[in-house]
Amino acid sequence: MTIFEELKARGLIFQTTDEETLKKALTEGSVSFYTGYDPTADSLHLGHLVAILTSRRLQLAGHKPFALVGGATGLIGDPSFKDTERSLQTKGTVDGWVEKIQGQLVGLLDFENGDNKAEMVNNYDWFGAISFIDFLRDVGKHFTVNYMMSKESVKKRIDTGISYTEFAYQIMQGYDFYELNQKHQVTLQIGGSDQWGNMTAGTELLRRKANKAGHVITVPLITDATGKKFGKSEGNAIWLDARKTSPYEMYQFWLNVMDDDAVRFLKIFTFLSLEEIATIEQTFNAARHERLAQKVLAKEVVTLVHGEKAYEQALNITEQLFAGHIKNLSATELKQGLSNVPNYAIQAEDDLNIVEILVKAGISPSKRQAREDVQNGGIYLNGERITDLAYYLNDHDKIDNELTVIRRGKKRYFVLTY
């Protein structure tokens, strides 16, 4: 199976330009290609991972990736399928985001080994040195307004308004392709399907300005079985930065994907062979309640992004919380596992009687209910049932001298911090 055929079998090719010519190029020799990442935040997220892993698959097949982090285009903002214009960031902010994103890419592509080792590029290196007049004369003249207006990303904004800044973004991305082709013989660009218009601007500029053919592959924007998109604009971002989305949270995300998505995501987000995935699928379909596909998916992706140690920690947190073994976890682990539960900071003047603190922390709605909760055995302190109405929290209840975990009923967790 060729690399192009494998990408198709994994559901990773949405659109291409001149498929037959591209297949031939990928089969006959090493192709230099690039993928662009604009620094619109201080971290990439799962939506970016599809293109990154596609780049890695191509690299493993002998092709050479260039990772472009857009220090220049990040100052402008891509209008593609956005209802309103992005807020412009300062150069200092964008430069900081560029550095962080570059660090994430270093962990996912091979920048050290082989003739096809990945290279990092920043389009500010060429845009920062070109004058506005030169850009208009040497690049802008190759694009008609009619051509630019025909792009879906522009047409969707005509009614609500689009600034010249964002209108010109497609020319900037097109020039990236031209520049990389001239300096590094890049002939292929990979990106999300929402980037088709910007990416084909690059092939158009190559044709007009250099009389060369360039290729484009778009990967699909990943949605779940309900049509919900991965991405920060949807309010459900799973960030690649462990400080923004912990390995435990990422593990839980994959562990809880729907059955109808699990095998498809194994093909997209893991480096397991298609044969291995077919075997997993067979076992999974025979006993879906055991969630084998989700467990493998969670292990593979968390290990890929954060490393084996982070995966083992996420698995341990999951197992200990499920069993209610709170004291087997450190405060650091509990902060990961219980990051989204209600939190109350103990004050010096607080009465630490169990009934009083249940009410003060908002765990029980009233003293009467708090007393019933305790007497009925519904309150657990660090995993141990408390039934004594006269119990007072003490230093022994502090895990690593930082926090105490209270559980009300079977699943409702609360964290007290000191």
XYZ file of C-alpha atoms in Angstrom:
418
model
C 0.000 0.000 0.000
C 1.426 3.398 -0.984
C 1.431 6.301 1.467
C -1.311 8.018 -0.549
C -3.463 4.884 -0.410
C -2.882 4.604 3.327
C -3.869 8.219 3.932
C -7.073 7.566 1.997
C -7.777 4.357 3.903
C -7.389 6.252 7.177
C -9.848 8.933 6.036
C -7.187 11.620 5.962
C -7.640 13.005 2.449
C -10.536 15.354 1.859
C -9.431 17.198 -1.309
C -6.412 17.184 -3.589
C -5.216 18.985 -6.683
C -4.355 16.703 -9.629
C -4.518 13.463 -7.671
C -2.813 11.248 -10.223
C 0.209 13.528 -10.587
C 0.484 13.851 -6.824
C 0.285 10.082 -6.299
C 3.047 9.624 -8.840
C 5.271 12.215 -7.148
C 4.778 10.630 -3.692
C 5.594 7.203 -5.107
C 8.623 8.043 -7.216
C 10.725 10.135 -4.852
C 10.950 12.319 -1.757
C 8.552 15.276 -1.794
C 9.199 18.413 0.250
C 5.945 19.665 1.747
C 4.740 22.123 4.369
C 1.939 22.677 6.808
C 1.179 26.088 8.284
C 0.122 26.830 11.855
C -0.959 30.346 12.744
C -0.298 31.349 16.377
C -3.848 32.335 17.374
C -3.260 31.054 20.929
C -0.367 29.855 23.046
C -1.028 26.214 22.194
C -2.178 23.963 19.391
C -5.216 21.737 19.977
C -6.587 18.427 18.722
C -7.905 20.042 15.571
C -4.288 20.725 14.561
C -3.167 17.213 15.422
C -4.748 15.737 12.287
C -2.481 17.719 9.965
C 0.548 17.203 12.234
C 0.141 13.431 12.268
C -0.487 13.394 8.532
C 2.810 15.232 8.151
C 4.495 12.670 10.377
C 3.083 9.794 8.305
C 4.480 11.378 5.157
C 7.818 11.887 6.884
C 7.942 8.230 7.902
C 7.315 7.392 4.235
C 10.445 9.341 3.256
C 9.071 12.804 2.488
C 10.421 16.029 4.001
C 8.212 18.259 6.166
C 8.543 21.978 6.743
C 6.582 23.234 9.755
C 5.618 26.848 9.184
C 4.530 28.779 12.261
C 3.111 32.040 10.958
C 4.671 34.898 12.850
C 3.494 37.225 10.072
C 0.108 35.751 9.161
C -0.601 35.428 12.891
C -0.440 39.231 13.072
C -3.146 39.497 10.395
C -5.737 36.784 11.036
C -7.342 34.254 8.732
C -10.988 35.045 7.901
C -11.762 31.464 6.855
C -15.238 30.564 8.083
C -15.131 33.101 10.924
C -18.251 35.193 11.502
C -16.296 38.192 12.777
C -12.787 39.545 12.445
C -10.178 38.286 14.875
C -8.756 40.645 17.480
C -5.292 41.704 16.421
C -2.511 40.764 18.834
C 0.733 42.607 19.525
C 3.914 41.343 17.914
C 5.282 40.450 21.340
C 2.263 38.278 22.072
C 2.413 36.568 18.689
C 6.169 35.962 19.009
C 5.577 34.286 22.371
C 2.879 32.070 20.892
C 5.133 31.187 17.949
C 7.828 29.958 20.334
C 5.415 27.788 22.310
C 3.859 26.236 19.208
C 7.278 25.516 17.750
C 8.118 23.656 20.964
C 5.027 21.481 20.594
C 5.837 20.627 16.980
C 9.366 19.564 17.923
C 7.874 16.765 20.005
C 5.671 15.466 17.186
C 7.884 15.588 14.085
C 11.486 14.385 13.718
C 13.743 17.429 13.398
C 17.015 15.563 13.932
C 17.347 12.415 11.846
C 17.787 11.635 8.171
C 17.904 13.552 4.916
C 14.187 14.227 5.333
C 14.390 15.643 8.852
C 11.770 18.302 9.502
C 12.644 21.982 9.324
C 10.990 24.860 11.179
C 10.207 28.079 9.317
C 8.537 31.356 10.269
C 6.961 33.473 7.547
C 7.866 36.674 9.391
C 11.409 35.985 8.168
C 10.371 36.940 4.630
C 7.349 39.151 5.196
C 9.255 41.297 7.681
C 11.792 42.163 4.995
C 9.458 42.948 2.071
C 8.039 46.416 1.451
C 4.355 47.031 0.834
C 5.064 48.448 -2.621
C 7.206 45.464 -3.595
C 4.562 43.047 -2.331
C 1.819 44.738 -4.356
C 3.965 44.866 -7.512
C 5.510 41.385 -7.288
C 2.669 39.404 -5.712
C -0.580 41.352 -5.688
C -0.540 41.849 -9.461
C -0.945 38.091 -9.943
C -4.372 38.051 -8.208
C -7.547 39.589 -9.544
C -10.189 40.888 -7.174
C -12.675 38.581 -8.890
C -10.490 35.569 -8.088
C -10.126 36.618 -4.452
C -13.847 37.321 -4.108
C -14.664 33.835 -5.370
C -13.159 32.173 -2.292
C -15.749 30.755 0.115
C -13.919 32.253 3.115
C -14.456 35.717 1.600
C -17.963 35.220 0.199
C -19.283 34.188 3.606
C -18.107 37.495 5.083
C -19.322 39.890 2.414
C -22.667 40.555 4.101
C -21.198 41.097 7.576
C -18.079 42.858 6.347
C -14.438 41.953 5.846
C -11.470 44.272 6.226
C -8.777 44.607 3.590
C -6.403 43.109 6.157
C -8.257 39.805 6.242
C -9.182 40.017 2.562
C -5.450 40.010 1.719
C -4.700 37.012 3.940
C -5.078 34.515 1.092
C -2.346 36.320 -0.872
C -0.014 36.074 2.116
C -0.594 32.344 2.456
C -0.139 31.968 -1.288
C 3.186 33.759 -1.055
C 4.313 31.364 1.696
C 3.998 28.491 -0.770
C 5.926 30.438 -3.427
C 8.699 31.386 -1.000
C 9.135 27.832 0.289
C 9.157 26.516 -3.249
C 11.894 28.953 -4.273
C 14.077 28.351 -1.212
C 13.384 24.703 -0.357
C 11.750 23.155 -3.457
C 8.488 22.617 -1.553
C 5.820 21.364 -3.957
C 3.024 20.229 -1.621
C 0.977 21.960 1.056
C -1.140 20.145 3.675
C -3.879 21.793 5.723
C -7.429 21.599 6.985
C -10.301 21.512 4.536
C -11.311 25.038 5.598
C -8.005 26.225 4.114
C -8.682 25.092 0.554
C -9.139 28.627 -0.801
C -5.977 29.952 0.830
C -3.972 26.909 -0.215
C -4.990 27.010 -3.869
C -3.980 30.683 -3.887
C -0.496 29.279 -3.432
C -0.733 26.926 -6.401
C -2.119 29.806 -8.470
C 0.811 32.062 -7.546
C 3.330 29.309 -8.321
C 1.748 28.843 -11.737
C 1.589 32.560 -12.573
C 4.838 33.797 -11.064
C 7.163 30.784 -11.487
C 5.423 28.656 -14.114
C 5.475 25.705 -11.705
C 2.840 23.256 -10.485
C 2.156 22.880 -6.792
C -0.019 20.343 -5.012
C -2.496 20.590 -2.146
C -3.909 17.980 0.215
C -6.600 18.994 2.658
C -7.376 16.796 5.629
C -10.979 16.702 6.867
C -12.150 18.803 9.782
C -12.849 16.112 12.335
C -16.319 15.859 13.813
C -17.910 13.270 16.034
C -20.918 11.158 15.114
C -23.252 14.042 16.034
C -21.428 16.497 13.785
C -19.722 18.384 16.614
C -16.349 19.791 15.568
C -13.048 19.532 17.432
C -11.657 23.017 17.890
C -11.388 25.884 20.315
C -14.025 27.926 18.477
C -16.556 25.289 19.487
C -15.790 25.734 23.183
C -14.548 22.176 23.619
C -10.846 22.552 22.877
C -8.508 19.819 23.997
C -5.169 21.619 24.051
C -1.803 19.965 23.445
C -0.277 22.029 26.261
C -0.512 19.994 29.485
C -0.987 23.211 31.475
C -4.188 23.979 29.564
C -5.508 20.421 29.204
C -3.921 17.935 31.595
C -2.952 14.456 30.366
C -5.731 13.089 32.596
C -8.310 15.366 30.950
C -7.074 14.356 27.508
C -7.224 10.690 28.537
C -10.811 11.115 29.712
C -11.753 12.866 26.481
C -10.647 9.898 24.380
C -11.984 7.359 26.847
C -15.443 8.872 26.476
C -15.727 9.196 22.696
C -18.806 7.543 21.252
C -18.622 3.937 20.108
C -19.405 4.952 16.544
C -16.321 7.211 16.473
C -13.731 5.088 18.284
C -12.393 2.954 15.426
C -12.428 5.860 12.963
C -10.389 7.923 15.423
C -7.909 5.073 15.853
C -7.199 5.323 12.122
C -6.806 9.093 12.218
C -5.015 9.759 15.498
C -2.765 6.715 16.068
C 0.139 5.041 14.321
C -1.276 1.559 14.818
C -1.333 -0.289 11.509
C -4.630 -0.728 9.716
C -4.291 -4.467 10.353
C -3.891 -3.900 14.093
C -6.891 -1.593 14.098
C -8.985 -4.181 12.239
C -8.186 -6.738 14.948
C -9.090 -4.250 17.684
C -12.336 -3.437 15.856
C -13.362 -7.070 15.756
C -12.837 -7.522 19.512
C -14.417 -4.147 20.245
C -17.591 -4.891 18.269
C -18.013 -8.192 20.099
C -18.141 -6.414 23.487
C -18.538 -2.670 23.067
C -19.349 -2.200 26.755
C -15.728 -2.989 27.574
C -14.652 0.050 25.505
C -11.476 -1.539 24.174
C -11.186 0.851 21.229
C -11.536 3.905 23.490
C -8.949 2.576 25.934
C -6.431 1.920 23.161
C -7.184 5.309 21.604
C -6.679 7.122 24.920
C -3.417 5.307 25.577
C -1.979 5.922 22.119
C -2.815 9.619 21.850
C -1.848 10.618 25.401
C 1.440 8.722 25.047
C 2.079 10.350 21.688
C 1.434 13.897 22.929
C 2.630 13.752 26.539
C 4.739 10.599 26.878
C 4.347 7.193 28.511
C 4.797 8.471 32.072
C 1.944 10.958 31.652
C -0.272 8.202 30.251
C 0.490 5.909 33.202
C -0.325 8.724 35.615
C -3.611 9.467 33.827
C -4.525 5.776 33.935
C -3.680 5.551 37.639
C -5.771 8.627 38.467
C -8.680 7.149 36.536
C -8.488 3.791 38.296
C -8.038 5.210 41.807
C -10.888 7.706 41.457
C -13.183 5.001 40.082
C -12.382 2.810 43.089
C -12.701 5.751 45.515
C -9.110 5.313 46.710
C -8.427 9.003 47.192
C -5.511 8.534 49.577
C -3.597 6.593 46.950
C -3.239 9.803 44.944
C -1.047 12.829 45.524
C -2.384 16.381 45.670
C -0.899 16.993 42.215
C -2.717 13.981 40.784
C -5.970 14.952 42.463
C -5.744 18.447 41.012
C -5.661 16.829 37.563
C -8.425 14.349 38.239
C -10.727 16.775 40.029
C -9.912 19.995 38.198
C -13.539 20.570 37.183
C -15.272 19.853 40.487
C -16.493 22.558 42.909
C -13.717 23.998 45.026
C -13.823 25.797 48.364
C -10.867 27.516 50.050
C -10.897 26.985 53.811
C -10.768 30.264 55.739
C -9.029 30.739 59.080
C -12.320 31.555 60.770
C -14.226 28.543 59.404
C -15.759 26.063 61.844
C -14.262 22.722 60.772
C -17.087 20.602 62.144
C -18.189 18.259 59.324
C -21.774 19.555 59.321
C -20.697 23.195 59.357
C -18.161 22.767 56.560
C -20.622 20.848 54.363
C -22.928 23.851 54.445
C -20.192 26.496 54.248
C -18.621 24.858 51.202
C -21.982 24.449 49.464
C -21.812 20.653 49.554
C -25.113 20.289 51.399
C -27.811 22.957 51.051
C -28.680 23.205 54.759
C -27.604 21.994 58.191
C -30.573 19.660 58.328
C -29.600 18.102 55.000
C -25.936 17.988 56.042
C -26.799 16.061 59.216
C -28.928 13.628 57.188
C -26.133 13.166 54.664
C -23.663 12.292 57.408
C -26.017 10.051 59.400
C -27.114 8.196 56.245
C -23.501 7.418 55.306
C -23.498 9.633 52.232
C -20.386 11.664 53.088
C -16.840 10.471 52.361
C -13.695 12.259 53.475
C -10.717 11.328 51.266
C -12.565 8.133 50.363
C -13.545 7.162 53.921
C -17.134 7.340 55.154
C -17.839 9.841 57.936
C -20.917 9.158 60.104
C -20.010 11.138 63.249
C -21.831 14.459 63.423
C -19.198 15.700 65.883
C -16.266 15.010 63.524
C -13.848 17.905 62.996
C -11.499 18.149 60.033
C -7.842 18.075 61.134
C -4.320 17.993 59.705
C -4.567 14.256 59.018
C -7.319 15.037 56.498
C -5.008 17.239 54.430
C -3.483 15.416 51.458
C 0.068 16.734 51.040
C -1.044 19.562 53.339
C -2.884 21.083 50.360
C -6.394 19.729 49.997
C -9.174 17.486 51.253
C -11.604 15.626 49.002
C -15.230 15.261 50.059
C -17.625 13.016 48.182
C -21.362 13.319 48.614
C -23.213 10.248 47.435
C -21.738 8.063 44.716
C -20.238 10.572 42.312
C -20.400 14.186 43.512
C -16.897 15.319 44.412
C -15.820 18.530 46.124
C -12.355 19.809 46.952
C -11.371 21.825 50.012
C -8.090 23.719 49.701
C -5.933 25.211 52.440
